[in-house]
PDB file of C-alpha atoms and ligand atoms in Angstrom:
ATOM      1  CA  MET A   1      37.063  26.704   6.052  1.00 52.00           C
ATOM      2  CA  SER A   2      36.092  22.841   6.173  1.00 55.00           C
ATOM      3  CA  ALA A   3      33.678  21.927   3.863  1.00 59.00           C
ATOM      4  CA  ALA A   4      30.013  20.422   4.441  1.00 63.00           C
ATOM      5  CA  PRO A   5      29.892  17.000   4.590  1.00 69.00           C
ATOM      6  CA  ARG A   6      28.282  15.860   1.495  1.00 74.00           C
ATOM      7  CA  LYS A   7      25.501  12.898   1.262  1.00 76.00           C
ATOM      8  CA  ASP A   8      25.854   9.459  -0.453  1.00 85.00           C
ATOM      9  CA  PRO A   9      24.332  10.693  -3.317  1.00 85.00           C
ATOM     10  CA  VAL A  10      22.990   7.059  -3.787  1.00 84.00           C
ATOM     11  CA  ALA A  11      20.762   8.191  -0.775  1.00 85.00           C
ATOM     12  CA  VAL A  12      20.013  12.118  -2.011  1.00 85.00           C
ATOM     13  CA  GLU A  13      19.133  10.017  -5.410  1.00 87.00           C
ATOM     14  CA  ALA A  14      16.345   7.917  -3.219  1.00 85.00           C
ATOM     15  CA  GLU A  15      15.265  10.964  -1.284  1.00 88.00           C
ATOM     16  CA  VAL A  16      14.496  13.329  -4.192  1.00 91.00           C
ATOM     17  CA  ARG A  17      12.571  10.128  -5.967  1.00 90.00           C
ATOM     18  CA  GLU A  18       9.960   9.719  -2.738  1.00 90.00           C
ATOM     19  CA  LYS A  19       9.596  13.114  -2.237  1.00 91.00           C
ATOM     20  CA  ILE A  20       8.631  12.967  -6.084  1.00 92.00           C
ATOM     21  CA  HIS A  21       6.794   9.689  -5.202  1.00 91.00           C
ATOM     22  CA  LEU A  22       5.258  11.470  -1.987  1.00 90.00           C
ATOM     23  CA  GLU A  23       3.763  14.213  -4.221  1.00 91.00           C
ATOM     24  CA  ILE A  24       1.818  11.800  -6.253  1.00 91.00           C
ATOM     25  CA  LEU A  25       0.146  10.694  -4.436  1.00 90.00           C
ATOM     26  CA  LYS A  26      -0.504  14.006  -2.504  1.00 90.00           C
ATOM     27  CA  ARG A  27      -1.635  14.930  -6.147  1.00 91.00           C
ATOM     28  CA  THR A  28      -4.622  12.048  -6.122  1.00 91.00           C
ATOM     29  CA  GLY A  29      -5.561  13.480  -2.645  1.00 89.00           C
ATOM     30  CA  ALA A  30      -4.925  10.589  -0.732  1.00 91.00           C
ATOM     31  CA  TYR A  31      -1.749  12.102   1.137  1.00 91.00           C
ATOM     32  CA  HIS A  32      -2.617  14.215   3.947  1.00 89.00           C
ATOM     33  CA  ALA A  33       0.654  15.919   5.451  1.00 88.00           C
ATOM     34  CA  ASN A  34       0.487  19.079   7.819  1.00 89.00           C
ATOM     35  CA  ASP A  35      -3.348  18.258   9.018  1.00 92.00           C
ATOM     36  CA  HIS A  36      -4.233  17.311  12.854  1.00 95.00           C
ATOM     37  CA  VAL A  37      -6.233  13.757  12.085  1.00 93.00           C
ATOM     38  CA  LEU A  38      -8.242  11.428  14.389  1.00 93.00           C
ATOM     39  CA  LEU A  39      -7.225   8.097  13.678  1.00 88.00           C
ATOM     40  CA  PRO A  40     -10.243   5.672  14.338  1.00 83.00           C
ATOM     41  CA  SER A  41      -7.971   4.201  17.011  1.00 85.00           C
ATOM     42  CA  GLY A  42      -8.654   7.367  18.885  1.00 91.00           C
ATOM     43  CA  GLN A  43      -5.104   8.400  18.839  1.00 93.00           C
ATOM     44  CA  HIS A  44      -3.590  12.009  16.548  1.00 95.00           C
ATOM     45  CA  THR A  45      -1.636  12.535  13.716  1.00 93.00           C
ATOM     46  CA  SER A  46      -0.302  14.891  11.386  1.00 93.00           C
ATOM     47  CA  GLU A  47      -0.287  12.503   8.485  1.00 90.00           C
ATOM     48  CA  TYR A  48      -2.660  10.441   6.397  1.00 88.00           C
ATOM     49  CA  ILE A  49      -2.853   8.552   3.767  1.00 88.00           C
ATOM     50  CA  GLU A  50      -6.583   7.206   2.258  1.00 87.00           C
ATOM     51  CA  LYS A  51      -6.329   4.197   0.753  1.00 85.00           C
ATOM     52  CA  THR A  52      -8.932   3.883  -1.194  1.00 87.00           C
ATOM     53  CA  LEU A  53      -7.794   6.910  -3.348  1.00 91.00           C
ATOM     54  CA  VAL A  54      -4.450   5.468  -4.232  1.00 92.00           C
ATOM     55  CA  THR A  55      -5.587   4.378  -7.715  1.00 93.00           C
ATOM     56  CA  THR A  56      -7.672   6.986  -8.292  1.00 93.00           C
ATOM     57  CA  GLU A  57      -5.537   8.762 -11.670  1.00 93.00           C
ATOM     58  CA  PRO A  58      -5.170   6.274 -14.241  1.00 95.00           C
ATOM     59  CA  SER A  59      -1.642   7.877 -15.484  1.00 94.00           C
ATOM     60  CA  PHE A  60      -0.006   7.991 -11.683  1.00 94.00           C
ATOM     61  CA  THR A  61      -1.144   4.428 -11.208  1.00 95.00           C
ATOM     62  CA  GLU A  62       0.844   3.479 -14.733  1.00 96.00           C
ATOM     63  CA  GLY A  63       3.655   5.165 -13.705  1.00 95.00           C
ATOM     64  CA  LEU A  64       4.336   4.517 -10.268  1.00 95.00           C
ATOM     65  CA  GLY A  65       3.925   0.412 -11.230  1.00 97.00           C
ATOM     66  CA  ALA A  66       6.619   1.336 -13.812  1.00 97.00           C
ATOM     67  CA  VAL A  67       8.933   2.101 -11.485  1.00 96.00           C
ATOM     68  CA  ILE A  68       8.205  -1.104  -9.470  1.00 97.00           C
ATOM     69  CA  ALA A  69       8.353  -3.229 -12.320  1.00 98.00           C
ATOM     70  CA  LYS A  70      11.702  -1.410 -13.657  1.00 97.00           C
ATOM     71  CA  HIS A  71      13.142  -2.084  -9.916  1.00 96.00           C
ATOM     72  CA  PHE A  72      12.260  -6.111 -10.472  1.00 97.00           C
ATOM     73  CA  ALA A  73      12.779  -5.770 -13.997  1.00 97.00           C
ATOM     74  CA  GLN A  74      16.292  -7.523 -13.264  1.00 96.00           C
ATOM     75  CA  TRP A  75      14.391 -11.186 -12.064  1.00 97.00           C
ATOM     76  CA  PRO A  76      12.322 -13.344 -14.475  1.00 98.00           C
ATOM     77  CA  VAL A  77       8.476 -12.429 -12.884  1.00 98.00           C
ATOM     78  CA  ASP A  78       5.911 -15.455 -13.785  1.00 98.00           C
ATOM     79  CA  VAL A  79       3.328 -14.294 -11.692  1.00 98.00           C
ATOM     80  CA  VAL A  80       2.351 -11.166  -9.759  1.00 98.00           C
ATOM     81  CA  VAL A  81       0.061 -11.905  -7.074  1.00 98.00           C
ATOM     82  CA  SER A  82      -2.096  -8.488  -5.522  1.00 98.00           C
ATOM     83  CA  THR A  83      -2.814  -9.008  -1.930  1.00 95.00           C
ATOM     84  CA  GLY A  84      -6.432  -8.490  -2.296  1.00 93.00           C
ATOM     85  CA  PRO A  85      -8.673  -6.548  -5.368  1.00 91.00           C
ATOM     86  CA  GLY A  86      -7.844  -3.516  -3.688  1.00 91.00           C
ATOM     87  CA  ALA A  87      -4.253  -3.744  -5.052  1.00 95.00           C
ATOM     88  CA  LEU A  88      -5.547  -4.848  -8.435  1.00 96.00           C
ATOM     89  CA  ILE A  89      -5.053  -1.908 -10.466  1.00 97.00           C
ATOM     90  CA  LEU A  90      -1.329  -1.464  -8.884  1.00 97.00           C
ATOM     91  CA  SER A  91      -0.414  -4.938  -9.771  1.00 98.00           C
ATOM     92  CA  HIS A  92      -1.890  -4.050 -13.286  1.00 98.00           C
ATOM     93  CA  CYS A  93      -0.092  -1.649 -14.275  1.00 98.00           C
ATOM     94  CA  VAL A  94       3.341  -3.508 -12.537  1.00 98.00           C
ATOM     95  CA  ALA A  95       2.379  -6.622 -14.142  1.00 98.00           C
ATOM     96  CA  ARG A  96       2.450  -4.367 -17.679  1.00 98.00           C
ATOM     97  CA  ALA A  97       5.548  -2.753 -17.357  1.00 98.00           C
ATOM     98  CA  HIS A  98       7.424  -5.928 -16.562  1.00 98.00           C
ATOM     99  CA  PRO A  99       9.691  -6.995 -19.331  1.00 98.00           C
ATOM    100  CA  SER A 100       8.715 -11.165 -18.202  1.00 98.00           C
ATOM    101  CA  ARG A 101       4.765 -10.217 -19.205  1.00 98.00           C
ATOM    102  CA  PRO A 102       3.689 -11.934 -16.267  1.00 98.00           C
ATOM    103  CA  ILE A 103      -0.222 -12.760 -15.687  1.00 98.00           C
ATOM    104  CA  VAL A 104      -1.527 -11.250 -12.871  1.00 98.00           C
ATOM    105  CA  ILE A 105      -3.199 -12.786  -9.986  1.00 98.00           C
ATOM    106  CA  TYR A 106      -5.048 -11.199  -6.732  1.00 97.00           C
ATOM    107  CA  GLY A 107      -6.098 -13.223  -3.052  1.00 96.00           C
ATOM    108  CA  THR A 108      -9.039 -12.492  -1.067  1.00 93.00           C
ATOM    109  CA  LYS A 109      -8.778 -11.337   2.467  1.00 86.00           C
ATOM    110  CA  GLY A 110     -11.167 -11.968   5.638  1.00 84.00           C
ATOM    111  CA  MET A 111     -11.456 -13.004   9.193  1.00 84.00           C
ATOM    112  CA  SER A 112     -11.845 -16.579  10.148  1.00 84.00           C
ATOM    113  CA  ALA A 113     -11.983 -17.141  14.093  1.00 85.00           C
ATOM    114  CA  GLY A 114     -10.874 -13.308  14.948  1.00 85.00           C
ATOM    115  CA  LYS A 115      -7.802 -13.934  12.731  1.00 86.00           C
ATOM    116  CA  ARG A 116      -6.783 -12.451   9.867  1.00 85.00           C
ATOM    117  CA  ARG A 117      -6.687 -14.442   6.847  1.00 90.00           C
ATOM    118  CA  VAL A 118      -6.324 -14.548   3.017  1.00 92.00           C
ATOM    119  CA  THR A 119      -6.819 -17.483   0.344  1.00 94.00           C
ATOM    120  CA  LEU A 120      -6.875 -17.898  -3.143  1.00 95.00           C
ATOM    121  CA  PRO A 121      -9.340 -18.897  -5.378  1.00 94.00           C
ATOM    122  CA  VAL A 122      -9.040 -22.373  -6.835  1.00 95.00           C
ATOM    123  CA  GLU A 123      -8.622 -21.304 -10.568  1.00 95.00           C
ATOM    124  CA  PHE A 124      -5.444 -19.317  -9.493  1.00 96.00           C
ATOM    125  CA  GLN A 125      -3.576 -21.594  -6.954  1.00 95.00           C
ATOM    126  CA  ARG A 126      -3.419 -23.957 -10.557  1.00 94.00           C
ATOM    127  CA  LEU A 127      -1.740 -21.328 -12.046  1.00 95.00           C
ATOM    128  CA  LEU A 128       1.476 -21.411  -8.935  1.00 95.00           C
ATOM    129  CA  ARG A 129       3.199 -24.250  -9.857  1.00 91.00           C
ATOM    130  CA  PRO A 130       6.328 -26.041  -8.817  1.00 90.00           C
ATOM    131  CA  ALA A 131       9.296 -23.410 -10.001  1.00 90.00           C
ATOM    132  CA  THR A 132       6.689 -20.184 -11.043  1.00 97.00           C
ATOM    133  CA  ARG A 133       8.314 -16.788  -9.470  1.00 98.00           C
ATOM    134  CA  ALA A 134       6.030 -14.559  -7.992  1.00 98.00           C
ATOM    135  CA  LEU A 135       5.600 -11.165  -7.581  1.00 98.00           C
ATOM    136  CA  VAL A 136       3.558  -9.819  -4.184  1.00 98.00           C
ATOM    137  CA  ILE A 137       1.914  -6.705  -5.301  1.00 98.00           C
ATOM    138  CA  GLU A 138       0.422  -4.393  -1.932  1.00 96.00           C
ATOM    139  CA  ASP A 139      -0.643  -0.883  -2.196  1.00 93.00           C
ATOM    140  CA  LEU A 140      -0.060   0.169   1.951  1.00 91.00           C
ATOM    141  CA  VAL A 141       1.964  -1.984   4.085  1.00 91.00           C
ATOM    142  CA  SER A 142       0.882  -1.057   7.168  1.00 84.00           C
ATOM    143  CA  SER A 143       1.416  -4.299   9.841  1.00 84.00           C
ATOM    144  CA  GLY A 144       2.297  -6.578   6.835  1.00 89.00           C
ATOM    145  CA  SER A 145       0.256  -9.420   8.337  1.00 89.00           C
ATOM    146  CA  THR A 146      -1.439  -9.624   5.126  1.00 90.00           C
ATOM    147  CA  VAL A 147       1.589  -9.688   2.746  1.00 94.00           C
ATOM    148  CA  ASN A 148       2.857 -12.246   5.116  1.00 94.00           C
ATOM    149  CA  LEU A 149      -0.029 -14.896   5.137  1.00 94.00           C
ATOM    150  CA  LEU A 150       0.066 -14.334   0.839  1.00 96.00           C
ATOM    151  CA  MET A 151       3.449 -15.305   0.572  1.00 96.00           C
ATOM    152  CA  GLN A 152       3.534 -18.248   3.018  1.00 95.00           C
ATOM    153  CA  LEU A 153       0.194 -19.051   0.626  1.00 95.00           C
ATOM    154  CA  VAL A 154       2.185 -18.771  -2.073  1.00 96.00           C
ATOM    155  CA  GLU A 155       5.024 -20.907  -1.259  1.00 95.00           C
ATOM    156  CA  GLN A 156       3.057 -23.175   0.392  1.00 94.00           C
ATOM    157  CA  LEU A 157       1.869 -23.876  -3.302  1.00 94.00           C
ATOM    158  CA  GLY A 158       5.100 -24.573  -4.471  1.00 94.00           C
ATOM    159  CA  ALA A 159       6.189 -20.909  -5.761  1.00 96.00           C
ATOM    160  CA  GLN A 160       8.650 -19.109  -5.340  1.00 96.00           C
ATOM    161  CA  VAL A 161       8.602 -15.305  -4.239  1.00 96.00           C
ATOM    162  CA  VAL A 162      10.580 -12.925  -6.022  1.00 96.00           C
ATOM    163  CA  GLY A 163      10.010  -9.684  -3.958  1.00 96.00           C
ATOM    164  CA  VAL A 164       7.582  -7.629  -2.778  1.00 97.00           C
ATOM    165  CA  GLY A 165       6.578  -4.166  -4.222  1.00 97.00           C
ATOM    166  CA  CYS A 166       4.244  -1.785  -2.513  1.00 96.00           C
ATOM    167  CA  LEU A 167       3.398   2.342  -2.488  1.00 94.00           C
ATOM    168  CA  TRP A 168       4.182   2.975   1.048  1.00 91.00           C
ATOM    169  CA  ARG A 169       5.208   0.800   3.871  1.00 91.00           C
ATOM    170  CA  ARG A 170       5.623   1.772   7.278  1.00 86.00           C
ATOM    171  CA  THR A 171       9.068   1.958   7.763  1.00 82.00           C
ATOM    172  CA  SER A 172       9.504  -0.591  10.984  1.00 80.00           C
ATOM    173  CA  VAL A 173       7.671  -3.352   9.311  1.00 84.00           C
ATOM    174  CA  ASP A 174       9.015  -6.338   9.415  1.00 82.00           C
ATOM    175  CA  LEU A 175       8.783  -8.729   6.074  1.00 86.00           C
ATOM    176  CA  ASP A 176      10.350 -11.708   6.899  1.00 83.00           C
ATOM    177  CA  GLY A 177      13.910 -10.341   5.874  1.00 85.00           C
ATOM    178  CA  ARG A 178      12.445 -10.347   1.812  1.00 88.00           C
ATOM    179  CA  PRO A 179      12.823  -8.017  -0.564  1.00 90.00           C
ATOM    180  CA  VAL A 180      10.563  -4.867  -0.576  1.00 93.00           C
ATOM    181  CA  PHE A 181      10.643  -2.226  -2.907  1.00 94.00           C
ATOM    182  CA  SER A 182       8.425   0.605  -1.711  1.00 93.00           C
ATOM    183  CA  LEU A 183       7.839   4.075  -3.736  1.00 93.00           C
ATOM    184  CA  VAL A 184       7.260   5.832   0.096  1.00 92.00           C
ATOM    185  CA  SER A 185       9.036   4.191   3.037  1.00 90.00           C
ATOM    186  CA  ARG A 186       8.022   6.343   5.893  1.00 87.00           C
ATOM    187  CA  ASP A 187       6.225   6.187  10.170  1.00 86.00           C
ATOM    188  CA  PHE A 188       3.596   8.790  10.735  1.00 83.00           C
ATOM    189  CA  PRO A 189       4.208   9.331  14.089  1.00 87.00           C
ATOM    190  CA  THR A 190       0.931   8.924  16.395  1.00 90.00           C
ATOM    191  CA  TYR A 191      -0.042  10.484  19.661  1.00 95.00           C
ATOM    192  CA  ARG A 192      -2.505   9.900  22.282  1.00 95.00           C
ATOM    193  CA  PRO A 193      -4.925  12.493  23.147  1.00 95.00           C
ATOM    194  CA  ASP A 194      -3.592  13.624  26.231  1.00 96.00           C
ATOM    195  CA  GLU A 195       0.136  13.453  24.825  1.00 96.00           C
ATOM    196  CA  CYS A 196      -0.070  14.917  21.020  1.00 96.00           C
ATOM    197  CA  PRO A 197       2.118  18.192  20.802  1.00 96.00           C
ATOM    198  CA  LEU A 198      -0.789  19.439  17.758  1.00 95.00           C
ATOM    199  CA  CYS A 199      -3.729  19.548  20.428  1.00 96.00           C
ATOM    200  CA  ARG A 200      -1.087  21.719  22.801  1.00 96.00           C
ATOM    201  CA  LYS A 201      -0.478  23.796  20.105  1.00 95.00           C
ATOM    202  CA  GLY A 202      -4.104  24.248  19.586  1.00 95.00           C
ATOM    203  CA  THR A 203      -4.290  23.157  16.126  1.00 94.00           C
ATOM    204  CA  PRO A 204      -8.102  22.860  15.120  1.00 94.00           C
ATOM    205  CA  LEU A 205      -8.724  18.220  14.722  1.00 95.00           C
ATOM    206  CA  ASN A 206      -9.638  17.028  11.896  1.00 93.00           C
ATOM    207  CA  GLU A 207     -12.489  14.092  12.229  1.00 92.00           C
ATOM    208  CA  GLU A 208     -13.040  13.929   9.032  1.00 87.00           C
ATOM    209  CA  PHE A 209     -11.548  10.371   7.935  1.00 82.00           C
ATOM    210  CA  VAL A 210     -13.112   8.900  11.622  1.00 81.00           C
ATOM    211  CA  HIS A 211     -16.863  10.668  11.069  1.00 73.00           C
ATOM    212  CA  ARG A 212     -17.430   9.839   7.147  1.00 66.00           C
ATOM    213  CA  ARG A 213     -18.089   6.379   8.366  1.00 57.00           C
ATOM    214  CA  HIS A 214     -20.988   7.370   9.982  1.00 56.00           C
ATOM    215  CA  HIS A 215     -22.682  10.052   8.282  1.00 54.00           C
ATOM    216  CA  ARG A 216     -21.942   8.899   4.811  1.00 55.00           C
ATOM    217  CA  ARG A 217     -24.098   9.440   1.861  1.00 67.00           C
ATOM    218  CA  PRO A 218     -26.207   6.436   0.429  1.00 66.00           C
ATOM    219  CA  SER A 219     -22.959   3.876  -0.124  1.00 67.00           C
ATOM    220  CA  SER A 220     -25.520   1.777  -1.889  1.00 72.00           C
ATOM    221  CA  VAL A 221     -28.745   0.358  -4.001  1.00 76.00           C
ATOM    222  CA  GLN A 222     -30.285  -2.048  -4.169  1.00 76.00           C
ATOM    223  CA  GLU A 223     -32.380  -3.893  -6.986  1.00 78.00           C
ATOM    224  CA  THR A 224     -36.284  -2.769  -6.646  1.00 72.00           C
ATOM    225  CA  ARG A 225     -39.012  -5.601  -8.754  1.00 68.00           C
ATOM    226  CA  THR A 226     -41.538  -4.158 -10.079  1.00 61.00           C
ATOM    227  CA  GLU A 227     -43.832  -7.139 -11.541  1.00 55.00           C
TER     228      GLU A 227
HETATM  229 ZN1  LIG B   1      -4.179  16.472  18.747  1.00 50.74          ZN
END
């Protein structure tokens, strides 16, 4: 009788940890699995992550931020750079838990002439000096373009990028060969409707994430002057 091949214990531990992190994201309501979701692109998928919900549970965010900070604890970090206001809560939690007690700044994303653009407010640019060590934080890395642009900007200002930390990233995404630490690294397979195995099985299609954009309850209020 031959023994079953044993898995590398380090790989098993990483796998278990990733499952725990995914479970935490599921408990925030951000991660949907075993579903049949219509994406804004028109493609179908069985898994979906709602970006706006990932940091709604303070104790979870603090815990996840501490895991990222622990990974980068061996390197001194002067500044945590959030990719934008969206990743700022996570960035704060990472900075709070890092032994170097770094400060936190954030970029702003936008489009300019049809191209993605990332900028840093002037006040923040002044905090990046030559030899400043920066840790870039993003919540979800999907195409990697925002993170790549931000790293370029940070380096143009003379600072040095220690690494990139995130909650989740697509395994296939390329971040210029930088040291990346993600709590969950996963690709969600997406299908064209005519090739979708879930459609073939007759699973009802969840159109909530696409239609919610159009059938929203009032999302803003305006100040009205009654003088
Ligand atoms: Zn389908």
